[in-house]
Amino acid sequence: SDRDVPTRLQIFRPDGRRLIDRDLTDVVPPRRLLTSSPTVSGGISFTTDGRSLYFVAIDQDPTYLAARLVRFDVASGELEIVARDIGGPGGSISPDGRRYYFARAAGDHHDLAAVDLDTREVRVLDAQPHGAFIAQPRVSPDGTRLVVTTFDGRRFGLALYDAATGRRLRALDTGALSVNDASFADDERVGFL
């Protein structure tokens, strides 16, 4: 984001060379996104083949803001609005590209949810109690598990979930640290802030 230039999507090759540099919002109608900003977008993740990039952009709707699930086609440079409002911030795409996991806002809590990209159906996988939150679900490279940031009303932590069923497998031991923004380094290791 820049004061003089519209918000842009940039994709870089592993060697650091820029592959894509595209304005995220369109100027000429019909516009796919009206507003977008790195501070209100998130859950950026590539499909395993690298052909598509998925993310959630908080965008203006007729009355309120909406959480739009967006697919960017790397080859064509086209943005596609996959879902007009999934109801929560971003997460990550499954390795097979069939599900997008995210945190769905539900009043005073956020639930673990997924969008089936074939049917566009949103399903809550694990509903949280009042005052508890799920954030930033990230899928493992093999697609079998999710690591999520949790908040139980007292402290932030991390938990592992079964990606297919949404069943909580276990909390991860982080000691007394307040942690967030976890991601799989590989199928057996998790990094976090």
mmCIF file of C-alpha atoms in Angstrom:
data_model
loop_
_atom_site.group_PDB
_atom_site.id
_atom_site.type_symbol
_atom_site.label_atom_id
_atom_site.label_comp_id
_atom_site.label_asym_id
_atom_site.label_seq_id
_atom_site.Cartn_x
_atom_site.Cartn_y
_atom_site.Cartn_z
ATOM 1 C CA SER A 1 0.000 0.000 0.000
ATOM 2 C CA ASP A 2 1.202 3.510 -0.821
ATOM 3 C CA ARG A 3 -0.239 7.014 -0.507
ATOM 4 C CA ASP A 4 0.284 7.751 -4.206
ATOM 5 C CA VAL A 5 -0.282 4.332 -5.789
ATOM 6 C CA PRO A 6 -3.352 2.067 -5.466
ATOM 7 C CA THR A 7 -3.044 -1.077 -3.371
ATOM 8 C CA ARG A 8 -1.187 -3.662 -5.443
ATOM 9 C CA LEU A 9 -0.775 -7.398 -5.497
ATOM 10 C CA GLN A 10 2.834 -8.400 -6.067
ATOM 11 C CA ILE A 11 4.103 -11.952 -6.566
ATOM 12 C CA PHE A 12 7.802 -12.760 -6.565
ATOM 13 C CA ARG A 13 9.755 -15.731 -7.909
ATOM 14 C CA PRO A 14 11.884 -17.732 -5.430
ATOM 15 C CA ASP A 15 14.970 -15.865 -6.695
ATOM 16 C CA GLY A 16 13.374 -12.515 -5.732
ATOM 17 C CA ARG A 17 12.427 -11.315 -9.218
ATOM 18 C CA ARG A 18 8.937 -9.795 -9.460
ATOM 19 C CA LEU A 19 6.536 -11.954 -11.466
ATOM 20 C CA ILE A 20 3.280 -9.984 -10.970
ATOM 21 C CA ASP A 21 2.597 -6.347 -10.069
ATOM 22 C CA ARG A 22 -1.126 -5.606 -10.403
ATOM 23 C CA ASP A 23 -3.477 -3.008 -8.936
ATOM 24 C CA LEU A 24 -5.786 -4.851 -6.563
ATOM 25 C CA THR A 25 -8.766 -2.584 -7.141
ATOM 26 C CA ASP A 26 -10.087 -1.819 -10.605
ATOM 27 C CA VAL A 27 -10.645 1.762 -11.773
ATOM 28 C CA VAL A 28 -13.169 1.131 -14.534
ATOM 29 C CA PRO A 29 -16.538 -0.520 -13.713
ATOM 30 C CA PRO A 30 -17.503 -3.239 -13.318
ATOM 31 C CA ARG A 31 -15.059 -3.428 -10.427
ATOM 32 C CA ARG A 32 -14.391 -6.713 -8.647
ATOM 33 C CA LEU A 33 -13.126 -4.951 -5.518
ATOM 34 C CA LEU A 34 -14.031 -1.401 -4.521
ATOM 35 C CA THR A 35 -11.658 -1.079 -1.585
ATOM 36 C CA SER A 36 -8.767 -3.160 -0.423
ATOM 37 C CA SER A 37 -5.811 -2.740 1.852
ATOM 38 C CA PRO A 38 -3.094 -4.991 3.232
ATOM 39 C CA THR A 39 -4.371 -4.153 6.717
ATOM 40 C CA VAL A 40 -7.840 -5.558 5.975
ATOM 41 C CA SER A 41 -6.904 -8.397 3.645
ATOM 42 C CA GLY A 42 -5.395 -11.691 4.639
ATOM 43 C CA GLY A 43 -5.198 -15.423 4.409
ATOM 44 C CA ILE A 44 -3.011 -15.326 1.326
ATOM 45 C CA SER A 45 -2.127 -18.817 0.119
ATOM 46 C CA PHE A 46 -1.238 -20.495 -3.161
ATOM 47 C CA THR A 47 -2.634 -23.754 -4.452
ATOM 48 C CA THR A 48 0.035 -26.469 -4.531
ATOM 49 C CA ASP A 49 0.494 -26.097 -8.299
ATOM 50 C CA GLY A 50 1.090 -22.330 -7.881
ATOM 51 C CA ARG A 51 -1.550 -21.451 -10.485
ATOM 52 C CA SER A 52 -4.004 -19.767 -8.116
ATOM 53 C CA LEU A 53 -3.642 -17.447 -5.148
ATOM 54 C CA TYR A 54 -6.515 -17.183 -2.662
ATOM 55 C CA PHE A 55 -7.105 -14.455 -0.082
ATOM 56 C CA VAL A 56 -9.878 -12.614 1.733
ATOM 57 C CA ALA A 57 -10.391 -8.913 1.034
ATOM 58 C CA ILE A 58 -12.594 -6.801 3.260
ATOM 59 C CA ASP A 59 -14.589 -4.793 0.738
ATOM 60 C CA GLN A 60 -17.473 -2.321 0.688
ATOM 61 C CA ASP A 61 -20.947 -3.863 0.340
ATOM 62 C CA PRO A 62 -24.127 -1.770 -0.106
ATOM 63 C CA THR A 63 -24.491 -1.202 3.661
ATOM 64 C CA TYR A 64 -21.674 -2.914 5.542
ATOM 65 C CA LEU A 65 -18.239 -4.334 4.830
ATOM 66 C CA ALA A 66 -18.034 -7.851 3.390
ATOM 67 C CA ALA A 67 -15.300 -10.496 3.562
ATOM 68 C CA ARG A 68 -14.833 -11.501 -0.072
ATOM 69 C CA LEU A 69 -12.988 -14.687 -0.929
ATOM 70 C CA VAL A 70 -10.848 -13.858 -3.963
ATOM 71 C CA ARG A 71 -8.999 -16.118 -6.392
ATOM 72 C CA PHE A 72 -6.164 -14.649 -8.458
ATOM 73 C CA ASP A 73 -5.217 -16.597 -11.599
ATOM 74 C CA VAL A 74 -1.438 -16.212 -11.876
ATOM 75 C CA ALA A 75 -1.273 -16.979 -15.621
ATOM 76 C CA SER A 76 -4.052 -14.639 -16.779
ATOM 77 C CA GLY A 77 -3.795 -11.989 -14.034
ATOM 78 C CA GLU A 78 -7.560 -12.129 -13.481
ATOM 79 C CA LEU A 79 -9.277 -11.686 -10.130
ATOM 80 C CA GLU A 80 -12.371 -13.779 -9.431
ATOM 81 C CA ILE A 81 -14.700 -13.209 -6.483
ATOM 82 C CA VAL A 82 -15.293 -16.793 -5.340
ATOM 83 C CA ALA A 83 -17.670 -15.869 -2.493
ATOM 84 C CA ARG A 84 -19.250 -12.435 -1.964
ATOM 85 C CA ASP A 85 -19.158 -12.642 1.854
ATOM 86 C CA ILE A 86 -17.785 -15.566 3.836
ATOM 87 C CA GLY A 87 -18.295 -13.731 7.114
ATOM 88 C CA GLY A 88 -14.760 -13.658 8.447
ATOM 89 C CA PRO A 89 -11.057 -13.143 7.907
ATOM 90 C CA GLY A 90 -8.779 -15.315 5.834
ATOM 91 C CA GLY A 91 -6.936 -18.527 6.426
ATOM 92 C CA SER A 92 -5.567 -20.893 3.780
ATOM 93 C CA ILE A 93 -6.396 -23.076 0.794
ATOM 94 C CA SER A 94 -6.183 -26.873 0.963
ATOM 95 C CA PRO A 95 -3.375 -28.436 -1.115
ATOM 96 C CA ASP A 96 -5.931 -29.913 -3.537
ATOM 97 C CA GLY A 97 -7.523 -26.470 -4.002
ATOM 98 C CA ARG A 98 -11.001 -27.676 -2.997
ATOM 99 C CA ARG A 99 -11.475 -25.993 0.415
ATOM 100 C CA TYR A 100 -10.607 -22.637 1.908
ATOM 101 C CA TYR A 101 -10.344 -22.600 5.715
ATOM 102 C CA PHE A 102 -11.042 -19.400 7.660
ATOM 103 C CA ALA A 103 -12.369 -17.908 10.905
ATOM 104 C CA ARG A 104 -16.093 -17.106 10.649
ATOM 105 C CA ALA A 105 -17.360 -14.281 12.861
ATOM 106 C CA ALA A 106 -20.451 -15.196 14.884
ATOM 107 C CA GLY A 107 -21.304 -12.416 17.315
ATOM 108 C CA ASP A 108 -18.937 -12.585 20.275
ATOM 109 C CA HIS A 109 -16.901 -15.525 18.964
ATOM 110 C CA HIS A 110 -15.174 -16.780 15.794
ATOM 111 C CA ASP A 111 -15.681 -20.354 14.585
ATOM 112 C CA LEU A 112 -13.447 -22.560 12.443
ATOM 113 C CA ALA A 113 -15.104 -22.770 9.016
ATOM 114 C CA ALA A 114 -14.433 -23.858 5.442
ATOM 115 C CA VAL A 115 -15.757 -22.950 1.998
ATOM 116 C CA ASP A 116 -16.236 -25.874 -0.386
ATOM 117 C CA LEU A 117 -14.986 -24.334 -3.633
ATOM 118 C CA ASP A 118 -17.001 -26.722 -5.818
ATOM 119 C CA THR A 119 -20.378 -25.891 -4.231
ATOM 120 C CA ARG A 120 -19.455 -22.482 -2.664
ATOM 121 C CA GLU A 121 -21.086 -23.769 0.550
ATOM 122 C CA VAL A 122 -19.712 -22.452 3.855
ATOM 123 C CA ARG A 123 -19.623 -24.976 6.689
ATOM 124 C CA VAL A 124 -18.730 -24.356 10.330
ATOM 125 C CA LEU A 125 -16.278 -27.088 11.360
ATOM 126 C CA ASP A 126 -15.870 -26.211 15.043
ATOM 127 C CA ALA A 127 -18.153 -23.729 16.809
ATOM 128 C CA GLN A 128 -16.522 -21.851 19.665
ATOM 129 C CA PRO A 129 -18.163 -20.874 22.964
ATOM 130 C CA HIS A 130 -19.003 -17.235 23.729
ATOM 131 C CA GLY A 131 -15.873 -15.112 24.112
ATOM 132 C CA ALA A 132 -13.582 -17.633 22.366
ATOM 133 C CA PHE A 133 -11.941 -17.090 19.006
ATOM 134 C CA ILE A 134 -10.265 -19.066 16.239
ATOM 135 C CA ALA A 135 -7.902 -17.123 13.960
ATOM 136 C CA GLN A 136 -5.577 -17.706 11.009
ATOM 137 C CA PRO A 137 -6.154 -21.399 10.228
ATOM 138 C CA ARG A 138 -3.291 -22.815 8.159
ATOM 139 C CA VAL A 139 -3.441 -26.191 6.461
ATOM 140 C CA SER A 140 -0.551 -28.672 6.579
ATOM 141 C CA PRO A 141 1.272 -29.468 3.316
ATOM 142 C CA ASP A 142 -0.317 -32.942 3.234
ATOM 143 C CA GLY A 143 -3.785 -31.411 3.767
ATOM 144 C CA THR A 144 -4.693 -33.525 6.797
ATOM 145 C CA ARG A 145 -4.391 -31.016 9.643
ATOM 146 C CA LEU A 146 -4.879 -27.372 10.473
ATOM 147 C CA VAL A 147 -2.958 -25.249 12.955
ATOM 148 C CA VAL A 148 -4.966 -22.333 14.323
ATOM 149 C CA THR A 149 -4.488 -19.475 16.743
ATOM 150 C CA THR A 150 -6.952 -19.789 19.613
ATOM 151 C CA PHE A 151 -8.191 -17.413 22.293
ATOM 152 C CA ASP A 152 -10.181 -18.845 25.177
ATOM 153 C CA GLY A 153 -11.051 -15.551 26.843
ATOM 154 C CA ARG A 154 -7.809 -15.491 28.853
ATOM 155 C CA ARG A 155 -4.839 -16.186 26.593
ATOM 156 C CA PHE A 156 -3.763 -16.871 23.044
ATOM 157 C CA GLY A 157 -2.539 -20.333 22.124
ATOM 158 C CA LEU A 158 -2.293 -22.786 19.240
ATOM 159 C CA ALA A 159 -4.251 -25.931 18.454
ATOM 160 C CA LEU A 160 -4.211 -28.691 15.846
ATOM 161 C CA TYR A 161 -7.416 -29.720 14.058
ATOM 162 C CA ASP A 162 -8.356 -32.514 11.700
ATOM 163 C CA ALA A 163 -8.831 -30.762 8.322
ATOM 164 C CA ALA A 164 -11.537 -33.129 7.065
ATOM 165 C CA THR A 165 -13.787 -33.194 10.126
ATOM 166 C CA GLY A 166 -12.858 -30.026 12.020
ATOM 167 C CA ARG A 167 -12.302 -32.073 15.179
ATOM 168 C CA ARG A 168 -9.843 -30.499 17.591
ATOM 169 C CA LEU A 169 -6.900 -32.888 17.973
ATOM 170 C CA ARG A 170 -4.948 -31.111 20.713
ATOM 171 C CA ALA A 171 -3.570 -27.854 22.017
ATOM 172 C CA LEU A 172 0.089 -27.211 21.267
ATOM 173 C CA ASP A 173 2.340 -26.557 24.239
ATOM 174 C CA THR A 174 3.666 -23.015 23.997
ATOM 175 C CA GLY A 175 4.482 -22.585 27.685
ATOM 176 C CA ALA A 176 3.425 -19.244 29.116
ATOM 177 C CA LEU A 177 3.934 -17.446 25.792
ATOM 178 C CA SER A 178 1.106 -15.562 24.137
ATOM 179 C CA VAL A 179 1.406 -16.800 20.548
ATOM 180 C CA ASN A 180 -0.243 -16.321 17.165
ATOM 181 C CA ASP A 181 0.210 -16.538 13.388
ATOM 182 C CA ALA A 182 1.194 -20.205 13.221
ATOM 183 C CA SER A 183 2.078 -21.965 9.987
ATOM 184 C CA PHE A 184 3.402 -25.395 9.039
ATOM 185 C CA ALA A 185 7.095 -25.496 8.089
ATOM 186 C CA ASP A 186 6.467 -29.070 6.911
ATOM 187 C CA ASP A 187 4.006 -31.810 7.897
ATOM 188 C CA GLU A 188 5.631 -32.246 11.329
ATOM 189 C CA ARG A 189 6.880 -28.765 12.321
ATOM 190 C CA VAL A 190 5.010 -25.545 13.102
ATOM 191 C CA GLY A 191 6.463 -22.041 13.287
ATOM 192 C CA PHE A 192 4.699 -19.146 15.043
ATOM 193 C CA LEU A 193 5.096 -15.635 16.441
#
